[in-house]
Amino acid sequence: MKVSKFGGTSVASASQIKKVAAIVQEDPSRKIVVVSAPGKRFSDDIKVTDLLISLADAALSGNGAEKELQAVVDRYASIAEELGLGDDIIHVIEEDLRGRVAHDKENRDLFVDQMKASGEDNNAKLIAAYFSSIGLEAEYVNPKDAGLVVSDEPGRARALPEAYENLKSLRDRQGIVVFPGFFGFTQEGVMMTFARGGSDITGSILAAATKAELYENFTDVDSVFAANPNVVDSPVEIKRMTYREMRELSYAGFSVLHDEALMPAFRHSVPVCIKNTNNPSAEGTMIVAEREYSKSPVIGIATDGGFSTIYVSKYLMNREIGFGRRLLQILEDEGISYEHTPSGIDDLSIIVRSHQLTPEKEERIMDRCRKELEVDDVHIEHDFAMVVLVGEGMNNTKGLTARATAAITRADANIEMINQGSSEVSLVFGIQNSDTDKVLKELYQEFFSTAAVLGV
Amino acid sequence: MKVSKFGGTSVASASQIKKVAAIVQEDPSRKIVVVSAPGKRFSDDIKVTDLLISLADAALSGNGAEKELQAVVDRYASIAEELGLGDDIIHVIEEDLRGRVAHDKENRDLFVDQMKASGEDNNAKLIAAYFSSIGLEAEYVNPKDAGLVVSDEPGRARALPEAYENLKSLRDRQGIVVFPGFFGFTQEGVMMTFARGGSDITGSILAAATKAELYENFTDVDSVFAANPNVVDSPVEIKRMTYREMRELSYAGFSVLHDEALMPAFRHSVPVCIKNTNNPSAEGTMIVAEREYSKSPVIGIATDGGFSTIYVSKYLMNREIGFGRRLLQILEDEGISYEHTPSGIDDLSIIVRSHQLTPEKEERIMDRCRKELEVDDVHIEHDFAMVVLVGEGMNNTKGLTARATAAITRADANIEMINQGSSEVSLVFGIQNSDTDKVLKELYQEFFSTAAVLGV
């Protein structure tokens, strides 16, 4: 059996939900369907999740939220009407929303979270009703009833080991299970949401728990591309890649599948397929444990901006046992995670995502470096981007770094950082943000032009 | 005034000491002379320091040490005789050695250290006597009397701030000061030796304290070469380099001047000159705070073997705040300092000097990584070498990395690690130990062939 997850644009409207139904009908092994909240129908549209955030804010303000509640109900109502469903399902949804608005507001974050999660939850109910209306045997299953037990970490919950035990039996249900993405419940029954990409995570957990033969992730692209199609003209499609490759690509800007979502599938060896709801006959991109290397060692090139560098130097630094550890402790005290730590002999840089920094944090960090570590110099620079070459075939491919650095030089960009030496699957370059597009184009040309793929 | 330090081979024999005297006589600004213990006169010779270690061992064994003591006295006696000195100085030295043999042996390490330090100390007395005998106004100055106060760290003492205050007045002494290298005394009067290259450190401290115009470091080569002359045929001589360049080169195998020795001179902006006792008219290599860049961005290429890599991987590692810090803590608990920490997305390597590892330490480290950090994989690999390109002109030289990686590829070597991104003065490559020589030759060809220097 397969677990099929449909993202926000795949369930944004009646016509999209009809495509979903057709996809599910077409293959009887599609037994578990995980759905997101209705996404945007057109580029200026408002996602249901955003309508729900407005509703939560209005409810918290104490000045009445009837208008905002009605906006959400109306959205579902228009979908239901177009799907030919009666009023019953809309009453269920409206009832549910009114119950949520009346929810305990002491913890404002949890209040907002339970309101947001209604987007997936009510959409699952609606879609289950639609499936039934067209003669598909289907039922909405609530994560609480199904036993999706998660850790008590609001906004970043993780499934507990017993969740996998509990969810296993979904496999044996009669008919199609329609399951809302994005949330679970603690042992104490408190609703908790997952991190960004939460519905992908739910699908991955269900696929792992039920030992599905395949986890299908339906979205709005035919496949994962080897490079950002907004920068590179018609980049090649990736037909088959490993978990590690997907993980490394999604780290640096490939947003097709949220990286954390891969973990349950990866740990339980369930292959993943990225497919297009709007073009289901397209083969999609398979994500598997192992693959044959193609002739090109590189499978994809990702880029991501928004990095900063904390630079420290101190004469004879590398003689001082504990220096690096104490520096990382300072960052940890500020709650900052770091990406890379390139080092010279007497200097060390720490590369972090810039959004974690504030002028006050930067001041405190620099101050502690001067006072506690007695550094000779410390300063922070912004506006760096990372370019990541990814491919299982890269390990031990002699000359690959030479080709990559030559391409970056042809792009007339300076290499601010290279991190090679740990991962066997990726090679990370730090460049100036403003050089990103020209570097990506030149690297794509180097590794994916016909000559490079067929020749060499 | 200048501080001139003469290394072991420069003071190994009467004929060498005569060269030293001629050098000192030639330039009246050479007011402070720092001397090592007599080194080897020919390749199979035994250094006085090694004779002294044998003496110390014999004394500690309790079975009498007369033979070993006589070997040391004889060596000085043969020098004294050839220099035409009377017996007085040899009586002084023998008396001194007998006093040291009778020294408290409770702390065996300190006993050995004070015995070793006699090599420099007695040679300074002998050389001062010789200078006087040929009509130079000169006096032996003892580090204790001069106030060279150091930290209580046996074998790796550091000069305390008051040492610089105390030593300042050496500048105003009449005549030439002959000062033994390698040791100082704690506040409590206990003798402590410096780290490896200790006489260089003494010279550097004296130059800094007396605000010398120049610290001359006399050795047995005309200059520092751009690459190891045992591997590259007639490498170019470096005429002028910065402290940072020298520091980075000496980190990775350039043994002309011990890196720690540069610190006092560096901190007090005293330029350093490496010169040849056997060819004093050669210009030597100047080490200064700043220099003009020549046309070649690279000034030297150093290589050093004996590195190991501790590799760890864990899915979603970079989300875990504190992961790297906890890993470094494990190394710190084992007393291991590290050199570089290249990282991928889910993996991290720590590169350390192999001599710090033992099979037991490796087992403990891997065990703690598995248990405390719950890593997916941890393993340790050995036999890596570092190749370091050094040059102040490298910063922002576009295409330099491309040239270097292309050269390594031409050498048919695999790049195991690249560390670029912190130091502005160096670029570090990790390769297999066995590839070191061919990589060095190819890189030298790339950056120092006539075409590269004159053209580009």
mmCIF file of C-alpha atoms in Angstrom, chain A residues 47-296:
data_model
loop_
_atom_site.group_PDB
_atom_site.id
_atom_site.type_symbol
_atom_site.label_atom_id
_atom_site.label_comp_id
_atom_site.label_asym_id
_atom_site.label_seq_id
_atom_site.Cartn_x
_atom_site.Cartn_y
_atom_site.Cartn_z
ATOM 1 C CA LYS A 47 -4.310 30.512 2.008
ATOM 2 C CA VAL A 48 -6.767 29.116 4.548
ATOM 3 C CA THR A 49 -3.921 28.940 7.062
ATOM 4 C CA ASP A 50 -3.509 32.717 6.772
ATOM 5 C CA LEU A 51 -7.261 33.230 7.160
ATOM 6 C CA LEU A 52 -7.016 31.137 10.327
ATOM 7 C CA ILE A 53 -4.162 33.211 11.698
ATOM 8 C CA SER A 54 -6.299 36.336 11.189
ATOM 9 C CA LEU A 55 -9.135 34.565 12.961
ATOM 10 C CA ALA A 56 -6.909 33.618 15.880
ATOM 11 C CA ASP A 57 -5.564 37.168 16.169
ATOM 12 C CA ALA A 58 -9.082 38.617 16.122
ATOM 13 C CA ALA A 59 -10.238 36.151 18.771
ATOM 14 C CA LEU A 60 -7.246 36.997 20.959
ATOM 15 C CA SER A 61 -7.875 40.739 20.581
ATOM 16 C CA GLY A 62 -11.213 40.290 22.313
ATOM 17 C CA ASN A 63 -13.066 42.526 19.866
ATOM 18 C CA GLY A 64 -15.078 39.777 18.201
ATOM 19 C CA ALA A 65 -14.001 37.493 15.379
ATOM 20 C CA GLU A 66 -17.253 36.735 13.584
ATOM 21 C CA LYS A 67 -16.167 38.307 10.287
ATOM 22 C CA GLU A 68 -12.879 36.354 10.264
ATOM 23 C CA LEU A 69 -14.656 33.126 11.208
ATOM 24 C CA GLN A 70 -17.132 33.619 8.397
ATOM 25 C CA ALA A 71 -14.297 34.107 5.885
ATOM 26 C CA VAL A 72 -12.958 30.655 6.727
ATOM 27 C CA VAL A 73 -16.380 29.008 6.647
ATOM 28 C CA ASP A 74 -17.146 30.700 3.304
ATOM 29 C CA ARG A 75 -13.991 29.314 1.785
ATOM 30 C CA TYR A 76 -14.873 25.731 2.720
ATOM 31 C CA ALA A 77 -18.496 26.357 1.729
ATOM 32 C CA SER A 78 -17.530 27.421 -1.787
ATOM 33 C CA ILE A 79 -15.437 24.267 -2.174
ATOM 34 C CA ALA A 80 -18.193 22.044 -0.776
ATOM 35 C CA GLU A 81 -20.813 23.586 -3.010
ATOM 36 C CA GLU A 82 -18.732 23.092 -6.122
ATOM 37 C CA LEU A 83 -18.124 19.495 -5.069
ATOM 38 C CA GLY A 84 -21.894 18.997 -4.770
ATOM 39 C CA LEU A 85 -21.756 18.300 -1.032
ATOM 40 C CA GLY A 86 -24.701 19.191 1.227
ATOM 41 C CA ASP A 87 -24.615 21.672 4.108
ATOM 42 C CA ASP A 88 -23.843 18.984 6.707
ATOM 43 C CA ILE A 89 -20.102 19.123 6.293
ATOM 44 C CA ILE A 90 -20.104 22.928 6.511
ATOM 45 C CA HIS A 91 -22.056 22.768 9.776
ATOM 46 C CA VAL A 92 -19.482 20.346 11.112
ATOM 47 C CA ILE A 93 -16.664 22.709 10.118
ATOM 48 C CA GLU A 94 -18.370 25.817 11.491
ATOM 49 C CA GLU A 95 -19.116 24.002 14.783
ATOM 50 C CA ASP A 96 -15.496 22.947 14.999
ATOM 51 C CA LEU A 97 -14.244 26.492 14.394
ATOM 52 C CA ARG A 98 -16.572 27.986 17.008
ATOM 53 C CA GLY A 99 -15.311 25.405 19.486
ATOM 54 C CA ARG A 100 -11.728 26.413 18.716
ATOM 55 C CA VAL A 101 -12.445 30.145 19.052
ATOM 56 C CA ALA A 102 -13.850 29.425 22.522
ATOM 57 C CA HIS A 103 -10.683 27.494 23.412
ATOM 58 C CA ASP A 104 -8.575 28.391 26.437
ATOM 59 C CA LYS A 105 -6.445 31.427 25.512
ATOM 60 C CA GLU A 106 -3.991 31.430 28.389
ATOM 61 C CA ASN A 107 -1.204 30.096 26.203
ATOM 62 C CA ARG A 108 -1.532 32.362 23.172
ATOM 63 C CA ASP A 109 0.892 30.359 21.017
ATOM 64 C CA LEU A 110 -0.975 27.102 21.598
ATOM 65 C CA PHE A 111 -4.248 28.919 20.891
ATOM 66 C CA VAL A 112 -2.943 30.101 17.524
ATOM 67 C CA ASP A 113 -1.519 26.638 16.776
ATOM 68 C CA GLN A 114 -4.803 24.813 17.397
ATOM 69 C CA MET A 115 -6.568 27.361 15.201
ATOM 70 C CA LYS A 116 -4.043 26.905 12.369
ATOM 71 C CA ALA A 117 -4.257 23.119 12.620
ATOM 72 C CA SER A 118 -7.992 23.289 11.939
ATOM 73 C CA GLY A 119 -7.086 24.068 8.331
ATOM 74 C CA GLU A 120 -5.764 20.568 7.714
ATOM 75 C CA ASP A 121 -8.241 18.928 10.059
ATOM 76 C CA ASN A 122 -11.411 20.356 8.497
ATOM 77 C CA ASN A 123 -10.068 19.878 4.987
ATOM 78 C CA ALA A 124 -9.562 16.183 5.774
ATOM 79 C CA LYS A 125 -13.171 15.969 6.939
ATOM 80 C CA LEU A 126 -14.383 17.717 3.787
ATOM 81 C CA ILE A 127 -12.305 15.546 1.473
ATOM 82 C CA ALA A 128 -13.414 12.349 3.221
ATOM 83 C CA ALA A 129 -17.036 13.511 2.754
ATOM 84 C CA TYR A 130 -16.384 14.146 -0.931
ATOM 85 C CA PHE A 131 -14.730 10.747 -1.432
ATOM 86 C CA SER A 132 -17.786 9.086 0.164
ATOM 87 C CA SER A 133 -20.131 11.179 -1.991
ATOM 88 C CA ILE A 134 -18.582 9.792 -5.169
ATOM 89 C CA GLY A 135 -18.727 6.218 -3.888
ATOM 90 C CA LEU A 136 -15.232 5.779 -2.549
ATOM 91 C CA GLU A 137 -15.096 3.986 0.765
ATOM 92 C CA ALA A 138 -13.305 6.595 2.874
ATOM 93 C CA GLU A 139 -13.189 7.884 6.418
ATOM 94 C CA TYR A 140 -11.675 10.874 8.148
ATOM 95 C CA VAL A 141 -9.290 9.736 10.897
ATOM 96 C CA ASN A 142 -8.316 12.074 13.696
ATOM 97 C CA PRO A 143 -4.620 12.019 14.758
ATOM 98 C CA LYS A 144 -5.673 11.775 18.395
ATOM 99 C CA ASP A 145 -7.841 8.710 17.830
ATOM 100 C CA ALA A 146 -5.161 7.156 15.644
ATOM 101 C CA GLY A 147 -2.535 7.629 18.358
ATOM 102 C CA LEU A 148 -0.148 10.110 16.702
ATOM 103 C CA VAL A 149 1.601 10.860 20.001
ATOM 104 C CA VAL A 150 4.190 13.636 19.861
ATOM 105 C CA SER A 151 6.682 15.418 22.105
ATOM 106 C CA ASP A 152 5.639 18.509 24.040
ATOM 107 C CA GLU A 153 7.455 20.985 21.773
ATOM 108 C CA PRO A 154 5.011 23.579 20.416
ATOM 109 C CA GLY A 155 5.652 24.345 16.745
ATOM 110 C CA ARG A 156 8.332 21.664 16.448
ATOM 111 C CA ALA A 157 6.825 18.509 17.869
ATOM 112 C CA ARG A 158 8.337 15.122 17.043
ATOM 113 C CA ALA A 159 6.543 11.792 16.856
ATOM 114 C CA LEU A 160 7.280 9.551 19.845
ATOM 115 C CA PRO A 161 8.221 5.880 19.315
ATOM 116 C CA GLU A 162 4.778 4.712 20.488
ATOM 117 C CA ALA A 163 3.162 6.744 17.704
ATOM 118 C CA TYR A 164 4.668 4.317 15.191
ATOM 119 C CA GLU A 165 3.217 1.404 17.152
ATOM 120 C CA ASN A 166 -0.212 3.016 17.355
ATOM 121 C CA LEU A 167 -0.393 4.066 13.714
ATOM 122 C CA LYS A 168 0.637 0.661 12.381
ATOM 123 C CA SER A 169 -2.996 -0.580 12.375
ATOM 124 C CA LEU A 170 -4.089 2.137 9.904
ATOM 125 C CA ARG A 171 -2.756 -0.260 7.332
ATOM 126 C CA ASP A 172 -5.519 -2.731 8.084
ATOM 127 C CA ARG A 173 -8.481 -0.358 7.918
ATOM 128 C CA GLN A 174 -11.201 -0.939 5.392
ATOM 129 C CA GLY A 175 -11.351 1.727 2.718
ATOM 130 C CA ILE A 176 -9.346 4.912 2.387
ATOM 131 C CA VAL A 177 -8.055 6.785 5.417
ATOM 132 C CA VAL A 178 -8.118 10.575 5.034
ATOM 133 C CA PHE A 179 -5.731 11.994 7.573
ATOM 134 C CA PRO A 180 -4.988 15.669 8.335
ATOM 135 C CA GLY A 181 -1.340 16.728 8.196
ATOM 136 C CA PHE A 182 0.599 19.093 10.413
ATOM 137 C CA PHE A 183 -0.271 18.050 13.999
ATOM 138 C CA GLY A 184 -0.407 15.391 16.674
ATOM 139 C CA PHE A 185 -1.180 15.187 20.390
ATOM 140 C CA THR A 186 0.964 14.860 23.488
ATOM 141 C CA GLN A 187 0.469 12.010 25.979
ATOM 142 C CA GLU A 188 -1.664 14.506 27.946
ATOM 143 C CA GLY A 189 -3.844 15.153 24.908
ATOM 144 C CA VAL A 190 -2.569 18.653 24.089
ATOM 145 C CA MET A 191 -2.446 19.379 20.360
ATOM 146 C CA MET A 192 1.039 20.172 19.020
ATOM 147 C CA THR A 193 2.033 21.209 15.512
ATOM 148 C CA PHE A 194 5.074 20.064 13.555
ATOM 149 C CA ALA A 195 7.737 22.335 12.130
ATOM 150 C CA ARG A 196 7.559 24.021 8.728
ATOM 151 C CA GLY A 197 6.437 21.492 6.124
ATOM 152 C CA GLY A 198 4.339 19.775 8.753
ATOM 153 C CA SER A 199 2.013 17.846 6.426
ATOM 154 C CA ASP A 200 5.020 16.278 4.713
ATOM 155 C CA ILE A 201 6.130 15.118 8.154
ATOM 156 C CA THR A 202 2.737 13.543 8.910
ATOM 157 C CA GLY A 203 2.792 11.655 5.610
ATOM 158 C CA SER A 204 6.319 10.447 6.248
ATOM 159 C CA ILE A 205 5.418 9.231 9.751
ATOM 160 C CA LEU A 206 2.354 7.340 8.464
ATOM 161 C CA ALA A 207 4.340 5.783 5.627
ATOM 162 C CA ALA A 208 7.014 4.655 8.079
ATOM 163 C CA ALA A 209 4.515 3.356 10.650
ATOM 164 C CA THR A 210 2.479 1.368 8.134
ATOM 165 C CA LYS A 211 5.597 0.149 6.302
ATOM 166 C CA ALA A 212 4.159 1.511 3.086
ATOM 167 C CA GLU A 213 5.738 0.384 -0.172
ATOM 168 C CA LEU A 214 5.854 4.037 -1.243
ATOM 169 C CA TYR A 215 5.314 7.493 0.192
ATOM 170 C CA GLU A 216 3.926 9.697 -2.563
ATOM 171 C CA ASN A 217 4.257 13.397 -2.062
ATOM 172 C CA PHE A 218 1.943 15.211 -4.476
ATOM 173 C CA THR A 219 2.794 18.816 -5.202
ATOM 174 C CA ASP A 220 2.604 21.131 -8.232
ATOM 175 C CA VAL A 221 5.795 20.313 -10.105
ATOM 176 C CA ASP A 222 6.557 17.362 -12.363
ATOM 177 C CA SER A 223 9.832 16.601 -10.615
ATOM 178 C CA VAL A 224 12.735 17.988 -8.708
ATOM 179 C CA PHE A 225 15.047 19.985 -10.971
ATOM 180 C CA ALA A 226 18.827 19.903 -10.928
ATOM 181 C CA ALA A 227 18.882 23.663 -10.333
ATOM 182 C CA ASN A 228 16.471 26.497 -9.619
ATOM 183 C CA PRO A 229 14.349 26.899 -12.795
ATOM 184 C CA ASN A 230 13.906 30.608 -12.023
ATOM 185 C CA VAL A 231 17.617 31.081 -12.629
ATOM 186 C CA VAL A 232 18.615 28.308 -15.033
ATOM 187 C CA ASP A 233 16.652 27.804 -18.284
ATOM 188 C CA SER A 234 14.895 24.410 -18.358
ATOM 189 C CA PRO A 235 17.149 22.595 -15.936
ATOM 190 C CA VAL A 236 17.224 18.812 -16.228
ATOM 191 C CA GLU A 237 14.751 16.796 -14.167
ATOM 192 C CA ILE A 238 16.061 14.500 -11.490
ATOM 193 C CA LYS A 239 14.496 11.073 -11.961
ATOM 194 C CA ARG A 240 16.019 9.284 -9.006
ATOM 195 C CA MET A 241 18.004 10.495 -6.070
ATOM 196 C CA THR A 242 19.045 9.262 -2.630
ATOM 197 C CA TYR A 243 17.719 10.502 0.715
ATOM 198 C CA ARG A 244 21.092 12.051 1.410
ATOM 199 C CA GLU A 245 21.057 13.938 -1.875
ATOM 200 C CA MET A 246 17.538 15.258 -1.247
ATOM 201 C CA ARG A 247 18.481 16.220 2.275
ATOM 202 C CA GLU A 248 21.558 18.123 1.156
ATOM 203 C CA LEU A 249 19.667 19.888 -1.608
ATOM 204 C CA SER A 250 16.740 20.853 0.607
ATOM 205 C CA TYR A 251 19.186 22.248 3.160
ATOM 206 C CA ALA A 252 20.213 24.909 0.732
ATOM 207 C CA GLY A 253 17.032 26.132 -0.817
ATOM 208 C CA PHE A 254 15.363 23.183 -2.573
ATOM 209 C CA SER A 255 11.926 23.617 -1.037
ATOM 210 C CA VAL A 256 10.077 20.756 -2.725
ATOM 211 C CA LEU A 257 10.203 18.584 0.330
ATOM 212 C CA HIS A 258 11.037 19.789 3.801
ATOM 213 C CA ASP A 259 14.235 18.079 4.919
ATOM 214 C CA GLU A 260 12.991 16.995 8.336
ATOM 215 C CA ALA A 261 10.056 15.271 6.660
ATOM 216 C CA LEU A 262 12.389 12.713 5.097
ATOM 217 C CA MET A 263 13.617 11.363 8.413
ATOM 218 C CA PRO A 264 10.827 8.849 9.266
ATOM 219 C CA ALA A 265 10.754 7.490 5.697
ATOM 220 C CA PHE A 266 14.558 7.353 5.640
ATOM 221 C CA ARG A 267 14.804 5.531 8.973
ATOM 222 C CA HIS A 268 12.226 2.961 7.879
ATOM 223 C CA SER A 269 13.526 2.602 4.310
ATOM 224 C CA VAL A 270 10.296 3.703 2.627
ATOM 225 C CA PRO A 271 10.969 5.140 -0.841
ATOM 226 C CA VAL A 272 9.509 8.560 -1.533
ATOM 227 C CA CYS A 273 8.118 9.846 -4.822
ATOM 228 C CA ILE A 274 7.571 13.526 -5.610
ATOM 229 C CA LYS A 275 4.663 13.768 -8.067
ATOM 230 C CA ASN A 276 2.488 16.418 -9.672
ATOM 231 C CA THR A 277 -1.243 16.505 -8.869
ATOM 232 C CA ASN A 278 -1.769 18.456 -12.101
ATOM 233 C CA ASN A 279 0.133 15.948 -14.207
ATOM 234 C CA PRO A 280 -0.059 12.610 -12.403
ATOM 235 C CA SER A 281 1.149 10.609 -15.383
ATOM 236 C CA ALA A 282 4.537 12.299 -15.171
ATOM 237 C CA GLU A 283 7.039 9.917 -13.636
ATOM 238 C CA GLY A 284 8.101 12.273 -10.827
ATOM 239 C CA THR A 285 11.261 12.059 -8.776
ATOM 240 C CA MET A 286 12.022 8.942 -6.756
ATOM 241 C CA ILE A 287 13.936 9.342 -3.492
ATOM 242 C CA VAL A 288 15.548 6.091 -2.432
ATOM 243 C CA ALA A 289 18.289 4.686 -0.237
ATOM 244 C CA GLU A 290 20.675 3.903 -3.082
ATOM 245 C CA ARG A 291 20.915 4.594 -6.772
ATOM 246 C CA GLU A 292 23.216 3.958 -9.705
ATOM 247 C CA TYR A 293 25.421 6.926 -10.426
ATOM 248 C CA SER A 294 24.833 8.486 -13.785
ATOM 249 C CA LYS A 295 27.791 9.678 -15.801
ATOM 250 C CA SER A 296 27.615 13.077 -14.122
#
